[in-house]
Amino acid sequence: MEFGIMQGRLLPNFKSQYQAHPVGNWQKEFKLAKENNLKYIEFIVDSYFYGFNPILNEDGIKEIQQLSSDTGIRVKSICADIFMQWALKKMDINEINIYGSLLEKLICNLARLGGSDIVIPFVDNSSLRNKDEKLFVSSFLSDFENICGKFDINLSLETDLEPKEFLTFLLSIKNKKVKVNYDSGNSASLGYDFSEEIKLFGEKISNIHIKDRKFKGGPVLLGHGDAELKKVKEFILSKKYNGITVFQAFRDSNPIKTFKKQFDYFLEL
């Protein structure tokens, strides 16, 4: 099995945020990832100083490529939290080209790094609340079929939609490269059944986030919540799954120690 880490989970919190691109400190994580038997990092693109995010500029891409060459740690995916903060469902007609250009740049640059998945969150601020929002987002994502196909990049959607509703939404998108991000913690928090989710859209899952949460609660150490982690691991090991697995597990003020504890727990399940 090959595992990745969500960017920043092996580093101190950036500006006290639970999850954010660690501006000015991100390079250190490549070495830390290698030392902790990981294979790749899922880069975060958020709204804070996003123009300085290395994955969005030429010098940054070259630096990432050099770090990957030096350590063997690849960037296989992007978590586009910027589309949760600047929700796709809320863009107006004048912003469509701006949002589209940003997503296109992410697709092209991730392809240059040899990656495969851009996770787009539709939770919290970007949660899809009604039919009009779903239709708008479906139309927007459908327009990227050609470029996603050309560069072989998946748009892996993370939503809080009820499983059957999520499947209906997926089927409305005319883009074969639109896939599913399965977040074990979020599903546990929402009370969704893993077996039902796998039955409905398991073949579309291209990216898995490993974490744990209590039902209707926040993140906890792996094994301390309601996530069906044994079933998740069995699915990852099965021939039915050949995507990316990223640890997005609980973090605290001791990032390395806390990661190792949870990593070992999952490996021993």
Short mmCIF file of N, CA and C in Angstrom, two decimals, residues 6-9 18-22 41-47 53-55 77-82 85 248 251:
data_model
loop_
_atom_site.label_atom_id
_atom_site.label_comp_id
_atom_site.label_asym_id
_atom_site.label_seq_id
_atom_site.Cartn_x
_atom_site.Cartn_y
_atom_site.Cartn_z
N MET A 6 -2.13 14.71 3.90
CA MET A 6 -2.66 16.03 3.60
C MET A 6 -1.61 17.08 3.99
N GLN A 7 -1.37 18.01 3.10
CA GLN A 7 -0.32 19.01 3.34
C GLN A 7 -0.50 19.70 4.69
N GLY A 8 0.61 19.84 5.41
CA GLY A 8 0.60 20.53 6.69
C GLY A 8 0.41 19.65 7.90
N ARG A 9 0.02 18.39 7.71
CA ARG A 9 -0.27 17.53 8.87
C ARG A 9 1.00 17.09 9.61
N TYR A 18 -6.67 24.89 11.31
CA TYR A 18 -6.62 23.42 11.37
C TYR A 18 -6.10 22.84 10.06
N GLN A 19 -6.45 23.46 8.93
CA GLN A 19 -5.97 23.00 7.64
C GLN A 19 -5.73 24.19 6.73
N ALA A 20 -4.50 24.32 6.25
CA ALA A 20 -4.16 25.43 5.37
C ALA A 20 -2.82 25.14 4.71
N HIS A 21 -2.61 25.74 3.55
CA HIS A 21 -1.29 25.65 2.93
C HIS A 21 -0.29 26.39 3.80
N PRO A 22 0.79 25.73 4.25
CA PRO A 22 1.74 26.35 5.17
C PRO A 22 2.72 27.27 4.45
N ILE A 41 2.19 13.79 -1.16
CA ILE A 41 1.53 14.86 -0.41
C ILE A 41 0.36 15.37 -1.24
N GLU A 42 -0.80 15.56 -0.58
CA GLU A 42 -1.92 16.22 -1.23
C GLU A 42 -1.80 17.71 -0.91
N PHE A 43 -1.45 18.49 -1.91
CA PHE A 43 -1.25 19.93 -1.74
C PHE A 43 -2.58 20.64 -1.47
N ILE A 44 -2.54 21.65 -0.62
CA ILE A 44 -3.72 22.46 -0.35
C ILE A 44 -3.61 23.78 -1.13
N VAL A 45 -4.67 24.14 -1.81
CA VAL A 45 -4.78 25.47 -2.41
C VAL A 45 -5.96 26.15 -1.74
N ASP A 46 -5.66 27.13 -0.89
CA ASP A 46 -6.72 27.89 -0.22
C ASP A 46 -6.62 29.35 -0.61
N SER A 47 -7.46 30.18 -0.04
CA SER A 47 -7.55 31.57 -0.49
C SER A 47 -6.49 32.47 0.12
N ASN A 53 1.01 30.53 -3.71
CA ASN A 53 1.06 29.08 -3.58
C ASN A 53 1.96 28.53 -4.68
N PRO A 54 2.96 27.72 -4.35
CA PRO A 54 3.94 27.26 -5.35
C PRO A 54 3.33 26.49 -6.50
N ILE A 55 2.19 25.86 -6.26
CA ILE A 55 1.60 25.05 -7.33
C ILE A 55 0.91 25.92 -8.38
N SER A 77 -2.02 14.89 -5.78
CA SER A 77 -3.37 15.45 -5.73
C SER A 77 -3.35 16.83 -5.11
N ILE A 78 -4.43 17.55 -5.33
CA ILE A 78 -4.64 18.88 -4.77
C ILE A 78 -5.97 18.89 -4.04
N CYS A 79 -5.98 19.46 -2.84
CA CYS A 79 -7.24 19.71 -2.14
C CYS A 79 -7.57 21.19 -2.34
N ALA A 80 -8.53 21.46 -3.20
CA ALA A 80 -8.84 22.83 -3.62
C ALA A 80 -9.82 23.48 -2.64
N ASP A 81 -9.34 23.71 -1.42
CA ASP A 81 -10.18 24.35 -0.40
C ASP A 81 -10.60 25.76 -0.80
N ILE A 82 -9.91 26.34 -1.76
CA ILE A 82 -10.28 27.68 -2.23
C ILE A 82 -11.70 27.69 -2.78
N GLN A 85 -14.00 28.04 0.21
CA GLN A 85 -14.00 29.41 0.72
C GLN A 85 -14.64 30.37 -0.27
N GLN A 248 -5.72 12.33 6.42
CA GLN A 248 -6.18 13.66 6.82
C GLN A 248 -6.62 13.58 8.28
N ARG A 251 -5.18 16.13 14.15
CA ARG A 251 -3.91 16.78 14.42
C ARG A 251 -3.97 17.55 15.73
#
